Short mmCIF file of C-alpha atoms in Angstrom, two decimals:
data_model
loop_
_atom_site.label_atom_id
_atom_site.label_comp_id
_atom_site.label_asym_id
_atom_site.label_seq_id
_atom_site.Cartn_x
_atom_site.Cartn_y
_atom_site.Cartn_z
CA MET Q 21 -29.80 -9.32 4.70
CA ASN Q 22 -27.50 -11.39 6.84
CA LYS Q 23 -24.40 -9.22 7.24
CA TRP Q 24 -24.15 -6.67 10.04
CA TYR Q 25 -23.00 -3.89 7.73
CA GLN Q 26 -26.13 -4.07 5.58
CA LYS Q 27 -27.90 -2.26 8.40
CA ALA Q 28 -25.00 0.00 9.31
CA MET Q 29 -25.48 3.69 9.98
CA ILE Q 30 -22.03 5.18 9.85
CA TYR Q 31 -20.70 8.18 11.77
CA GLN Q 32 -17.43 9.46 10.31
CA ILE Q 33 -14.96 10.89 12.82
CA TYR Q 34 -11.87 12.88 11.95
CA PRO Q 35 -9.86 11.82 15.05
CA LYS Q 36 -7.65 14.92 15.30
CA SER Q 37 -10.76 17.10 15.44
CA PHE Q 38 -13.34 15.22 17.51
CA LYS Q 39 -12.40 15.41 21.21
CA ASP Q 40 -9.12 16.24 22.91
CA SER Q 41 -8.80 14.28 26.18
CA ASN Q 42 -5.30 15.43 27.20
CA ASN Q 43 -5.56 19.13 26.25
CA ASP Q 44 -2.75 19.33 23.72
CA GLY Q 45 -5.03 20.79 21.05
CA ILE Q 46 -5.26 17.55 19.06
CA GLY Q 47 -8.19 15.15 19.23
CA ASP Q 48 -7.34 11.62 20.28
CA ILE Q 49 -8.61 8.08 20.74
CA ASN Q 50 -9.51 8.54 24.40
CA GLY Q 51 -11.59 11.55 23.40
CA ILE Q 52 -13.56 9.33 21.03
CA THR Q 53 -14.06 6.72 23.74
CA GLU Q 54 -15.39 9.38 26.11
CA SER Q 55 -17.88 10.51 23.46
CA LEU Q 56 -19.45 7.18 22.45
CA ASP Q 57 -22.63 7.88 24.39
CA TYR Q 58 -23.23 10.91 22.17
CA VAL Q 59 -22.60 8.95 18.96
CA GLN Q 60 -24.96 6.20 20.10
CA GLN Q 61 -27.58 8.69 21.23
CA LEU Q 62 -27.69 10.06 17.69
CA GLY Q 63 -28.67 6.60 16.47
CA THR Q 64 -25.59 5.64 14.48
CA ASN Q 65 -24.17 2.16 15.05
CA THR Q 66 -20.83 2.20 13.22
CA LEU Q 67 -17.81 4.48 13.56
CA TRP Q 68 -15.47 5.21 10.67
CA LEU Q 69 -12.19 6.75 11.80
CA ASN Q 70 -9.86 8.57 9.45
CA PRO Q 71 -6.29 7.14 9.63
CA ILE Q 72 -4.87 6.56 13.10
CA PHE Q 73 -1.60 4.86 12.11
CA VAL Q 74 1.90 6.28 12.63
CA SER Q 75 2.46 9.02 10.08
CA PRO Q 76 4.68 12.07 9.41
CA GLN Q 77 1.34 13.86 8.77
CA ILE Q 78 2.31 15.20 5.37
CA ASP Q 79 -1.23 14.35 4.27
CA ASN Q 80 -2.95 14.29 7.66
CA GLY Q 81 -2.34 10.60 8.31
CA TYR Q 82 -2.89 9.22 4.82
CA ASP Q 83 0.91 8.96 4.49
CA VAL Q 84 1.48 5.90 6.69
CA SER Q 85 4.96 5.05 7.97
CA ASN Q 86 3.86 2.19 10.26
CA TYR Q 87 0.60 0.31 9.73
CA PHE Q 88 1.00 -1.73 12.91
CA ALA Q 89 1.00 1.05 15.50
CA ILE Q 90 -1.12 4.00 16.64
CA ASP Q 91 0.24 7.47 15.95
CA PRO Q 92 1.44 8.89 19.30
CA LEU Q 93 -0.47 12.10 18.53
CA LEU Q 94 -3.65 10.10 18.95
CA GLY Q 95 -2.79 7.69 21.75
CA THR Q 96 -1.52 4.18 22.35
CA MET Q 97 -2.51 0.66 21.42
CA ASP Q 98 -3.96 0.26 24.93
CA ASP Q 99 -6.13 3.33 24.29
CA PHE Q 100 -7.26 1.77 21.04
CA GLN Q 101 -8.13 -1.56 22.65
CA LYS Q 102 -10.25 0.27 25.24
CA LEU Q 103 -12.05 2.06 22.42
CA VAL Q 104 -12.77 -1.23 20.62
CA GLU Q 105 -14.04 -2.79 23.84
CA ALA Q 106 -16.32 0.18 24.53
CA ILE Q 107 -17.67 0.15 20.97
CA HIS Q 108 -18.44 -3.56 21.02
CA LYS Q 109 -19.98 -3.32 24.47
CA ARG Q 110 -22.53 -0.98 22.89
CA LYS Q 111 -23.16 -3.50 20.06
CA MET Q 112 -21.58 -1.03 17.64
CA HIS Q 113 -18.90 -1.59 15.00
CA LEU Q 114 -15.61 0.04 14.04
CA VAL Q 115 -14.25 0.79 10.55
CA LEU Q 116 -10.70 2.04 10.06
CA ASP Q 117 -9.46 4.11 7.14
CA LEU Q 118 -6.77 2.06 5.35
CA PRO Q 119 -4.62 3.88 2.76
CA ILE Q 120 -3.65 1.22 0.22
CA ASN Q 121 -2.46 3.08 -2.89
CA ASP Q 122 0.71 4.45 -1.32
CA THR Q 123 2.80 4.71 1.84
CA SER Q 124 4.90 7.43 3.41
CA ASP Q 125 8.44 7.72 2.09
CA GLN Q 126 9.42 7.08 5.73
CA HIS Q 127 7.86 3.61 5.67
CA PRO Q 128 10.48 0.82 6.24
CA TRP Q 129 9.55 -0.77 2.90
CA PHE Q 130 10.46 2.37 0.98
CA GLN Q 131 13.49 3.13 3.10
CA ASP Q 132 14.88 -0.35 2.41
CA ALA Q 133 13.98 -0.04 -1.27
CA ILE Q 134 16.04 3.13 -1.77
CA LYS Q 135 18.98 1.96 0.34
CA ASN Q 136 19.35 -1.36 -1.44
CA LYS Q 137 18.35 -1.76 -5.09
CA ASP Q 138 18.37 -5.55 -4.61
CA SER Q 139 15.90 -5.31 -1.73
CA ILE Q 140 12.71 -7.37 -2.08
CA PHE Q 141 10.92 -4.14 -1.22
CA ARG Q 142 12.23 -2.38 -4.33
CA ASP Q 143 9.44 -4.10 -6.25
CA TYR Q 144 6.90 -2.94 -3.66
CA TYR Q 145 6.99 0.42 -5.44
CA ILE Q 146 6.76 1.66 -9.04
CA TRP Q 147 9.99 2.69 -10.77
CA SER Q 148 10.66 4.13 -14.22
CA GLU Q 149 12.44 1.93 -16.70
CA ASN Q 150 14.00 4.49 -19.04
CA GLN Q 151 17.24 5.63 -17.48
CA GLY Q 152 17.64 9.26 -16.51
CA ASN Q 153 14.28 10.54 -17.74
CA ARG Q 154 10.70 10.64 -16.61
CA PRO Q 155 8.80 8.07 -18.69
CA ASN Q 156 5.84 10.40 -19.35
CA ASN Q 157 4.25 13.78 -18.64
CA TRP Q 158 1.61 12.59 -16.17
CA GLY Q 159 0.67 15.16 -13.53
CA SER Q 160 0.17 14.48 -9.83
CA PHE Q 161 -3.08 15.35 -8.06
CA PHE Q 162 -0.89 17.40 -5.71
CA GLY Q 163 0.87 19.31 -8.50
CA GLY Q 164 3.94 18.68 -10.62
CA SER Q 165 5.01 15.36 -12.11
CA VAL Q 166 4.01 11.94 -10.78
CA TRP Q 167 7.69 11.00 -11.08
CA GLU Q 168 10.31 11.87 -8.46
CA PRO Q 169 14.03 10.97 -8.62
CA ASP Q 170 15.28 8.13 -6.45
CA PRO Q 171 16.31 9.91 -3.19
CA ASN Q 172 19.50 7.88 -3.01
CA GLY Q 173 20.62 8.76 -6.51
CA GLY Q 174 20.77 6.72 -9.67
CA SER Q 175 18.79 7.19 -12.85
CA GLN Q 176 15.37 5.87 -11.85
CA TYR Q 177 12.26 7.75 -10.76
CA TYR Q 178 9.47 6.50 -8.50
CA CYS Q 179 5.77 7.09 -9.10
CA HIS Q 180 3.52 9.12 -6.78
CA ILE Q 181 0.09 10.29 -7.94
CA PHE Q 182 -0.33 12.27 -4.71
CA ASP Q 183 2.41 14.01 -2.69
CA LYS Q 184 6.04 13.27 -3.60
CA LYS Q 185 6.53 11.96 -0.07
CA MET Q 186 3.84 9.33 -0.72
CA PRO Q 187 5.27 6.77 -3.19
CA ASP Q 188 2.71 4.53 -4.88
CA LEU Q 189 2.69 0.82 -4.12
CA ASN Q 190 3.15 -1.67 -6.94
CA TRP Q 191 -0.04 -3.73 -6.75
CA LYS Q 192 1.13 -5.85 -9.70
CA ASN Q 193 3.39 -7.53 -7.16
CA PRO Q 194 1.44 -10.33 -5.37
CA GLU Q 195 3.59 -9.75 -2.29
CA VAL Q 196 2.15 -6.24 -1.95
CA ARG Q 197 -1.38 -7.63 -2.01
CA LYS Q 198 -0.45 -10.24 0.59
CA SER Q 199 1.31 -7.68 2.80
CA MET Q 200 -1.72 -5.37 2.76
CA ALA Q 201 -3.95 -8.33 3.63
CA ASP Q 202 -1.65 -9.13 6.56
CA ILE Q 203 -2.08 -5.55 7.79
CA ALA Q 204 -5.86 -5.92 7.65
CA LYS Q 205 -5.69 -9.25 9.51
CA PHE Q 206 -3.58 -7.64 12.25
CA TRP Q 207 -6.30 -5.07 12.92
CA ILE Q 208 -9.06 -7.64 12.67
CA ASP Q 209 -7.30 -9.46 15.50
CA LYS Q 210 -7.47 -6.19 17.44
CA GLY Q 211 -11.24 -6.16 17.00
CA VAL Q 212 -11.71 -3.99 13.90
CA ASP Q 213 -14.89 -4.80 11.94
CA GLY Q 214 -14.13 -3.21 8.59
CA PHE Q 215 -11.97 -0.94 6.48
CA ARG Q 216 -12.43 2.05 4.21
CA LEU Q 217 -10.04 1.49 1.32
CA ASP Q 218 -8.62 4.90 0.54
CA ALA Q 219 -7.87 5.65 -3.12
CA PHE Q 220 -8.24 2.00 -4.18
CA ILE Q 221 -9.33 2.99 -7.70
CA HIS Q 222 -5.74 4.16 -8.36
CA ILE Q 223 -3.86 0.91 -7.62
CA ALA Q 224 -3.50 0.09 -11.34
CA LYS Q 225 -1.67 2.31 -13.83
CA ALA Q 226 -1.72 2.47 -17.64
CA ASN Q 227 1.23 2.01 -20.02
CA PHE Q 228 3.93 4.40 -18.86
CA GLY Q 229 4.97 5.08 -22.44
CA GLN Q 230 1.74 6.95 -23.18
CA ASN Q 231 1.86 10.69 -22.61
CA ILE Q 232 -1.25 12.70 -21.81
CA LEU Q 233 -2.16 14.58 -24.98
CA ASN Q 234 -2.50 18.00 -23.41
CA GLN Q 235 0.00 20.55 -24.59
CA LYS Q 236 -1.30 23.41 -22.41
CA GLU Q 237 0.33 22.09 -19.22
CA LYS Q 238 3.76 20.67 -18.55
CA PHE Q 239 2.35 17.97 -16.28
CA PRO Q 240 -1.38 17.59 -17.03
CA VAL Q 241 -3.64 15.56 -14.76
CA ASP Q 242 -5.78 12.91 -16.46
CA SER Q 243 -7.00 10.16 -14.15
CA SER Q 244 -7.90 8.00 -17.17
CA PHE Q 245 -4.32 6.76 -16.94
CA TYR Q 246 -4.35 6.03 -13.20
CA ALA Q 247 -7.92 5.51 -12.06
CA ASN Q 248 -10.55 2.80 -12.58
CA LEU Q 249 -8.41 0.66 -14.89
CA PRO Q 250 -9.55 -2.98 -15.35
CA GLU Q 251 -6.68 -4.41 -13.30
CA VAL Q 252 -8.02 -2.65 -10.20
CA LYS Q 253 -10.72 -5.32 -9.87
CA LEU Q 254 -8.17 -8.13 -10.20
CA TYR Q 255 -5.86 -6.74 -7.53
CA LEU Q 256 -8.79 -5.94 -5.28
CA LYS Q 257 -10.16 -9.46 -5.61
CA ASP Q 258 -6.88 -11.04 -4.50
CA PHE Q 259 -6.60 -8.73 -1.49
CA ILE Q 260 -10.22 -8.98 -0.32
CA LYS Q 261 -10.33 -12.76 -0.86
CA LEU Q 262 -7.35 -13.14 1.48
CA VAL Q 263 -9.01 -11.01 4.15
CA LYS Q 264 -12.54 -12.40 3.81
CA GLY Q 265 -11.04 -15.89 3.99
CA TYR Q 266 -9.70 -14.88 7.40
CA LYS Q 267 -13.01 -13.33 8.59
CA ASP Q 268 -15.95 -13.39 6.24
CA ASP Q 269 -18.03 -10.56 7.69
CA VAL Q 270 -15.34 -7.88 7.42
CA PHE Q 271 -16.83 -4.79 5.79
CA PHE Q 272 -14.99 -3.11 2.91
CA LEU Q 273 -16.03 0.43 2.04
CA GLY Q 274 -14.14 1.52 -1.05
CA GLU Q 275 -13.39 5.14 -1.84
CA ALA Q 276 -14.22 5.37 -5.55
CA SER Q 277 -14.32 9.14 -5.84
CA SER Q 278 -14.71 9.33 -9.62
CA ALA Q 279 -16.68 6.11 -10.22
CA ASP Q 280 -20.09 6.11 -11.87
CA ALA Q 281 -22.91 3.70 -10.97
CA TYR Q 282 -21.79 1.04 -13.45
CA GLN Q 283 -18.21 1.07 -12.17
CA ALA Q 284 -19.58 0.92 -8.62
CA ALA Q 285 -21.55 -2.19 -9.58
CA GLU Q 286 -18.41 -3.85 -10.91
CA TYR Q 287 -16.46 -2.97 -7.77
CA THR Q 288 -19.12 -4.42 -5.42
CA ARG Q 289 -20.05 -7.77 -6.95
CA PRO Q 290 -19.87 -10.18 -4.00
CA GLU Q 291 -19.13 -13.21 -6.18
CA ARG Q 292 -15.97 -11.46 -7.39
CA PHE Q 293 -14.72 -10.52 -3.91
CA GLY Q 294 -15.20 -6.81 -4.45
CA CYS Q 295 -15.92 -4.09 -1.92
CA ASP Q 296 -19.21 -4.35 -0.03
CA MET Q 297 -19.98 -0.73 -0.84
CA VAL Q 298 -18.25 2.18 -2.55
CA VAL Q 299 -18.56 5.86 -1.82
CA THR Q 300 -18.18 8.48 -4.53
CA SER Q 301 -18.00 12.27 -4.61
CA ASP Q 302 -20.49 12.39 -7.47
CA ASN Q 303 -23.73 11.84 -5.54
CA TYR Q 304 -24.32 15.23 -3.98
CA GLY Q 305 -26.73 16.60 -6.59
CA GLU Q 306 -24.52 19.59 -7.30
CA MET Q 307 -24.52 21.97 -10.22
CA TYR Q 308 -22.06 24.71 -11.17
CA PRO Q 309 -24.12 27.80 -12.04
CA MET Q 310 -21.27 30.27 -12.55
CA THR Q 311 -18.41 28.25 -13.99
CA ASP Q 312 -15.16 30.19 -14.28
CA SER Q 313 -12.84 28.45 -16.73
CA LYS Q 314 -9.83 29.85 -14.87
CA ILE Q 315 -10.72 28.03 -11.64
CA PRO Q 316 -10.10 24.26 -11.14
CA MET Q 317 -13.36 22.29 -11.06
CA PHE Q 318 -12.90 21.24 -7.40
CA PHE Q 319 -13.17 24.89 -6.33
CA GLN Q 320 -15.99 25.96 -8.65
CA PRO Q 321 -18.92 27.53 -6.74
CA ARG Q 322 -21.85 25.09 -6.63
CA GLN Q 323 -25.43 24.79 -5.54
CA LEU Q 324 -28.01 22.07 -5.01
CA SER Q 325 -29.74 20.76 -8.14
CA ILE Q 326 -32.81 18.63 -7.43
CA LYS Q 327 -32.87 17.61 -11.08
CA ARG Q 328 -29.33 16.25 -10.87
CA LEU Q 329 -30.00 14.59 -7.52
CA LYS Q 330 -32.98 12.77 -9.06
CA GLU Q 331 -31.00 11.74 -12.13
CA THR Q 332 -28.15 10.48 -9.99
CA PHE Q 333 -30.10 8.34 -7.55
CA SER Q 334 -32.59 6.98 -10.05
CA VAL Q 335 -29.59 5.51 -11.90
CA TRP Q 336 -27.55 4.42 -8.86
CA GLU Q 337 -30.49 2.73 -7.18
CA ALA Q 338 -31.50 0.96 -10.39
CA VAL Q 339 -28.00 -0.23 -11.31
CA LEU Q 340 -27.07 -1.44 -7.81
CA GLU Q 341 -30.48 -2.90 -6.88
CA LYS Q 342 -29.46 -6.57 -7.07
CA ILE Q 343 -25.77 -6.07 -6.32
CA SER Q 344 -24.99 -3.77 -3.38
CA LEU Q 345 -26.19 -0.79 -1.36
CA PRO Q 346 -25.45 2.81 -2.36
CA ALA Q 347 -23.61 5.08 0.06
CA LEU Q 348 -25.91 7.85 1.28
CA THR Q 349 -23.90 10.89 2.27
CA TRP Q 350 -23.68 14.67 1.99
CA GLY Q 351 -19.91 14.88 2.41
CA ASN Q 352 -16.70 13.87 4.13
CA HIS Q 353 -13.27 15.15 5.11
CA ASP Q 354 -12.20 15.69 1.48
CA ILE Q 355 -14.76 18.36 0.69
CA SER Q 356 -16.19 21.42 2.41
CA ARG Q 357 -19.26 21.06 4.62
CA VAL Q 358 -22.57 20.68 2.85
CA LEU Q 359 -24.30 23.76 4.30
CA ASP Q 360 -21.59 26.07 2.98
CA ARG Q 361 -20.75 24.14 -0.14
CA LEU Q 362 -24.35 24.37 -1.34
CA HIS Q 363 -24.79 27.96 -0.07
CA ILE Q 364 -27.62 27.14 2.35
CA ASP Q 365 -28.71 30.22 4.29
CA SER Q 366 -27.49 30.24 7.90
CA GLN Q 367 -31.00 31.24 9.04
CA ASP Q 368 -32.65 28.30 7.27
CA ASN Q 369 -33.25 25.62 9.90
CA ASP Q 370 -35.55 23.52 7.72
CA LEU Q 371 -33.55 22.84 4.56
CA PRO Q 372 -30.89 20.82 6.48
CA LYS Q 373 -33.72 18.64 7.83
CA ALA Q 374 -35.10 18.21 4.32
CA LEU Q 375 -31.67 17.13 3.09
CA ALA Q 376 -31.45 14.49 5.83
CA VAL Q 377 -34.86 12.99 5.02
CA CYS Q 378 -34.18 13.09 1.30
CA MET Q 379 -30.78 11.35 1.48
CA TYR Q 380 -30.80 8.94 4.40
CA LEU Q 381 -34.16 7.22 3.90
CA GLN Q 382 -33.29 6.09 0.40
CA ARG Q 383 -32.07 2.54 -0.15
CA GLY Q 384 -28.49 2.42 1.11
CA ILE Q 385 -26.20 3.01 4.07
CA PRO Q 386 -26.09 6.49 5.64
CA ILE Q 387 -22.68 8.04 6.29
CA ILE Q 388 -22.88 11.14 8.49
CA TYR Q 389 -19.84 13.39 8.72
CA TYR Q 390 -19.21 14.50 12.31
CA GLY Q 391 -20.96 17.74 13.20
CA GLU Q 392 -23.39 17.63 10.28
CA GLU Q 393 -26.13 16.56 12.70
CA ILE Q 394 -25.83 19.78 14.72
CA GLY Q 395 -25.45 22.10 11.73
CA MET Q 396 -21.72 22.73 11.85
CA ARG Q 397 -20.41 24.87 9.02
CA ASN Q 398 -16.99 25.49 7.54
CA LEU Q 399 -14.27 27.16 9.52
CA LYS Q 400 -13.72 30.64 8.14
CA TYR Q 401 -10.05 31.57 7.92
CA LYS Q 402 -9.08 35.23 8.05
CA LYS Q 403 -5.97 35.21 5.86
CA LEU Q 404 -4.59 33.21 2.96
CA ARG Q 405 -1.55 32.25 5.01
CA ASP Q 406 -3.86 30.32 7.35
CA PHE Q 407 -4.21 27.65 4.63
CA HIS Q 408 -1.51 24.98 4.61
CA ASP Q 409 -2.93 22.08 2.57
CA GLN Q 410 -1.30 21.58 -0.81
CA ARG Q 411 -4.49 21.92 -2.84
CA ALA Q 412 -5.17 25.34 -1.31
CA LEU Q 413 -1.57 26.50 -1.74
CA ASP Q 414 -1.64 25.51 -5.41
CA LEU Q 415 -4.91 27.39 -5.91
CA ILE Q 416 -3.55 30.51 -4.22
CA ASP Q 417 -0.47 30.55 -6.48
CA PHE Q 418 -2.55 29.87 -9.58
CA MET Q 419 -5.25 32.49 -8.91
CA GLN Q 420 -2.76 35.14 -7.87
CA SER Q 421 -0.94 34.56 -11.16
CA LYS Q 422 -4.26 35.16 -12.95
CA GLY Q 423 -4.83 38.47 -11.19
CA TYR Q 424 -7.47 37.50 -8.63
CA SER Q 425 -7.45 39.52 -5.41
CA ASP Q 426 -6.58 37.90 -2.09
CA GLU Q 427 -10.12 38.63 -0.92
CA GLU Q 428 -11.62 36.73 -3.87
CA ILE Q 429 -9.33 33.77 -3.28
CA LEU Q 430 -10.04 33.74 0.46
CA THR Q 431 -13.81 33.73 -0.14
CA LEU Q 432 -13.51 30.81 -2.53
CA LEU Q 433 -11.27 28.78 -0.21
CA ASN Q 434 -13.54 29.37 2.79
CA GLN Q 435 -16.43 27.98 0.75
CA GLN Q 436 -14.71 25.01 -0.86
CA ASP Q 437 -11.41 23.93 0.70
CA GLU Q 438 -11.38 20.61 2.54
CA MET Q 439 -9.55 21.94 5.60
CA THR Q 440 -12.52 24.17 6.43
CA ALA Q 441 -14.49 20.95 7.09
CA ARG Q 442 -11.95 19.54 9.54
CA GLY Q 443 -12.49 21.91 12.44
CA PRO Q 444 -13.02 20.82 16.04
CA PHE Q 445 -16.35 19.23 16.88
CA GLN Q 446 -18.45 21.90 18.60
CA TRP Q 447 -19.44 20.36 21.91
CA SER Q 448 -20.37 23.64 23.59
CA ALA Q 449 -20.12 27.44 23.43
CA ASP Q 450 -16.98 27.44 25.59
CA LYS Q 451 -13.76 29.13 24.50
CA PHE Q 452 -12.54 26.24 22.36
CA VAL Q 453 -16.03 24.80 21.73
CA GLY Q 454 -15.61 22.15 24.42
CA PHE Q 455 -13.12 20.33 22.21
CA SER Q 456 -10.09 21.18 24.34
CA ASN Q 457 -8.71 23.61 26.89
CA HIS Q 458 -5.81 24.22 24.50
CA HIS Q 459 -5.80 26.11 21.21
CA PRO Q 460 -6.92 23.50 18.62
CA TRP Q 461 -4.60 22.36 15.83
CA ASN Q 462 -7.10 23.60 13.21
CA TRP Q 463 -8.89 26.73 14.35
CA ALA Q 464 -10.74 29.67 12.81
CA THR Q 465 -14.06 31.48 13.02
CA HIS Q 466 -17.01 29.09 13.30
CA ASN Q 467 -20.79 29.19 13.68
CA ASP Q 468 -22.62 28.79 17.01
CA ALA Q 469 -23.74 25.16 16.65
CA ALA Q 470 -23.23 23.30 19.95
CA ALA Q 471 -23.96 19.67 20.73
CA ASP Q 472 -24.75 20.17 24.42
CA GLU Q 473 -27.70 22.41 23.59
CA ALA Q 474 -28.78 20.41 20.55
CA VAL Q 475 -29.26 17.16 22.46
CA LYS Q 476 -31.60 18.90 24.92
CA ASN Q 477 -33.77 20.58 22.29
CA ASP Q 478 -36.60 18.51 20.82
CA GLY Q 479 -36.79 20.86 17.85
CA SER Q 480 -33.10 20.78 17.02
CA LEU Q 481 -31.46 19.38 13.90
CA PHE Q 482 -29.89 16.72 16.12
CA ALA Q 483 -33.33 15.58 17.32
CA PHE Q 484 -34.55 15.45 13.73
CA TYR Q 485 -31.53 13.40 12.60
CA ARG Q 486 -32.17 11.05 15.49
CA ALA Q 487 -35.79 10.61 14.38
CA VAL Q 488 -34.74 9.97 10.77
CA LEU Q 489 -32.21 7.32 11.82
CA LYS Q 490 -34.76 5.64 14.06
CA ILE Q 491 -37.06 5.28 11.05
CA LYS Q 492 -34.11 3.94 9.06
CA THR Q 493 -33.83 0.99 11.47
CA GLN Q 494 -37.23 -0.30 10.32
CA PRO Q 495 -36.92 -3.20 7.82
CA LEU Q 496 -39.06 -1.28 5.33
CA PHE Q 497 -36.39 1.43 5.15
CA SER Q 498 -33.28 -0.72 5.61
CA GLU Q 499 -34.31 -3.58 3.33
CA GLY Q 500 -37.18 -2.36 1.15
CA GLN Q 501 -37.07 -1.71 -2.57
CA TYR Q 502 -36.71 1.84 -3.85
CA LEU Q 503 -38.64 3.71 -6.51
CA LEU Q 504 -38.15 7.39 -7.33
CA LEU Q 505 -41.56 8.87 -8.06
CA LYS Q 506 -42.49 11.22 -10.89
CA THR Q 507 -43.22 14.66 -9.41
CA ASP Q 508 -42.98 18.37 -10.06
CA ALA Q 509 -39.44 19.59 -10.62
CA LYS Q 510 -38.89 20.85 -7.08
CA ILE Q 511 -40.43 17.90 -5.23
CA TYR Q 512 -38.27 14.90 -4.36
CA ALA Q 513 -40.41 11.85 -3.60
CA PHE Q 514 -39.70 8.15 -3.43
CA GLU Q 515 -41.40 4.94 -2.40
CA ARG Q 516 -40.01 2.15 -0.22
CA GLU Q 517 -41.70 -1.26 -0.42
CA LEU Q 518 -41.21 -4.54 1.44
CA ASN Q 519 -43.49 -7.57 1.35
CA GLY Q 520 -46.36 -5.53 -0.04
CA LYS Q 521 -46.10 -2.77 2.54
CA LYS Q 522 -45.17 0.71 1.34
CA ALA Q 523 -43.88 3.99 2.70
CA PHE Q 524 -43.51 7.33 0.95
CA VAL Q 525 -40.94 10.06 1.53
CA ILE Q 526 -41.80 13.49 0.10
CA VAL Q 527 -39.64 16.63 0.29
CA ASN Q 528 -40.52 20.09 -0.99
CA PHE Q 529 -37.48 21.96 -2.31
CA ASP Q 530 -39.63 24.68 -3.87
CA HIS Q 531 -39.75 28.23 -2.51
CA LYS Q 532 -43.53 28.05 -2.18
CA THR Q 533 -46.12 25.88 -0.46
CA VAL Q 534 -47.08 22.83 -2.55
CA LYS Q 535 -49.60 20.00 -2.43
CA TYR Q 536 -48.80 16.39 -3.23
CA ARG Q 537 -51.12 13.41 -3.55
CA VAL Q 538 -49.64 10.25 -2.06
CA PRO Q 539 -49.89 7.53 -4.76
CA THR Q 540 -51.86 4.93 -2.79
CA VAL Q 541 -55.49 4.06 -2.17
CA LYS Q 542 -54.72 2.68 1.28
CA VAL Q 543 -55.04 4.59 4.53
CA VAL Q 544 -51.75 6.18 5.52
CA HIS Q 545 -50.28 7.68 8.66
CA THR Q 546 -47.38 10.02 9.30
CA LEU Q 547 -44.10 8.73 10.72
CA LEU Q 548 -42.24 12.05 10.64
CA SER Q 549 -42.91 15.52 9.30
CA ASN Q 550 -41.48 18.99 9.26
CA LYS Q 551 -43.43 21.97 7.89
CA ALA Q 552 -46.04 19.60 6.48
CA SER Q 553 -49.72 19.74 7.40
CA SER Q 554 -51.92 16.79 8.31
CA LEU Q 555 -53.00 14.53 5.48
CA VAL Q 556 -56.43 15.10 3.98
CA ASP Q 557 -57.62 12.37 1.61
CA ASN Q 558 -53.99 11.35 1.06
CA VAL Q 559 -53.04 14.87 -0.02
CA VAL Q 560 -50.26 16.52 1.94
CA THR Q 561 -49.54 20.25 2.00
CA MET Q 562 -45.90 21.23 2.51
CA GLU Q 563 -44.34 24.62 3.06
CA GLN Q 564 -40.93 25.54 1.68
CA SER Q 565 -38.33 22.93 2.77
CA GLY Q 566 -41.12 20.81 4.21
CA SER Q 567 -40.74 17.05 4.43
CA ILE Q 568 -42.91 14.13 5.42
CA VAL Q 569 -42.55 10.37 5.81
CA ILE Q 570 -45.78 8.41 5.39
CA GLU Q 571 -46.48 4.71 5.86
CA GLU Q 572 -49.43 2.60 4.75
CA LYS Q 573 -51.42 1.17 7.64
#
């Protein structure tokens, strides 16, 4: 392991919601700089920031109108340079979120493309060929058609698989790939160490003449036509090769939300200039116990399935073993917080610790979503009109049309909508949780988690996360091989091995006390435990949600 990112422990920060330094209700870059001691105290060594570029904020910064400047809401380039300097002074690294599938319709490329049909930037975007009609019935992830009429008139339509104000880039055009590489190089020169490639699996599209064969909807969504197509790897290779040729240790974390383990392997082959790691939304071990066919899958109520978690990671770890490292995470800004999403009781202080041990000590790179380490939960909005994101608005319209009550819809949104996970970081029990002296941009009822108390309490979730991440720094846990062990259904156990030395991680997800015999004849000792008794003849007794990490002497 000779690249810095192979031992990364990533802390994801949603900049607008982390720390407000100028009391305007919006988190900013200076707030992050002021908070680096906390991030380092936790034990993470890499920051991933959601987009900080100039944006109209139609999609909370993922609609970029200027890739070469900081959004004034968040600060200045001088503020950013101070942040980079402070991060590197602590021997930490910085990863920026880079939207590459699309731009804002306010971006100069698109503005020039619609003003002048002979512009070189016209071919930076995707236009329909058949005059006066949409070429197909493809539906956008944000509702409606993926095709929108040229704003300046004429008979052509442009493609957008997300919001209509976010036109898709034409990655078939080599100049697009080169321009995106130039953007990455600009930020590398500013000191950035890596990039999360947002929505990269969508940069190739299928034959526009093929309709989606779904007659139930006017504009059906089927990502088979605009996700994970073979050309994605070709375009990605050209882009990453250009950037890695400029600086070879730049880290690329690809967002492959719908990819399986085999697709992840293809996206991360180093000899093909792929991503260094991909993160997917399919690794949370979720099941849908009460599926309602009227509700979109994203909003279906879910719960933790140990069986599915085992099936998932046994495959991912096996498939990626000689290729790349899996991403180890319980969530991000695009999904509700894990404690609410999986319906974990607010009085259960042990299950969150079990989840941390279970996930982050596997083979791979931990990614911790801000606030998870202190037990933050979803914001709880009081009224439907408090929701403004497009996915929530579409769900409200749809469910109301199906006769669901506002109370039912509100309950579902407060459990599952992504905006509930983007609340202010809870620094304290003060009026606005220590985030700001001004009413925050995203605000609703919240739980009583507070970082200032958590860092002082040796029994807190924060202290436990810190202990887990300290163990993760050991070569056995950062470099060792992984083997999921055969156990009872409700026990999650795996072995890590390096140069003949082994460690065992055992977690009890059962509702009763269980015993487990550690599969070794050697003497062992405990590195970390919670609700687990001392070992007797290599047999450990664990209460409900108990966990233990054991190493051979």
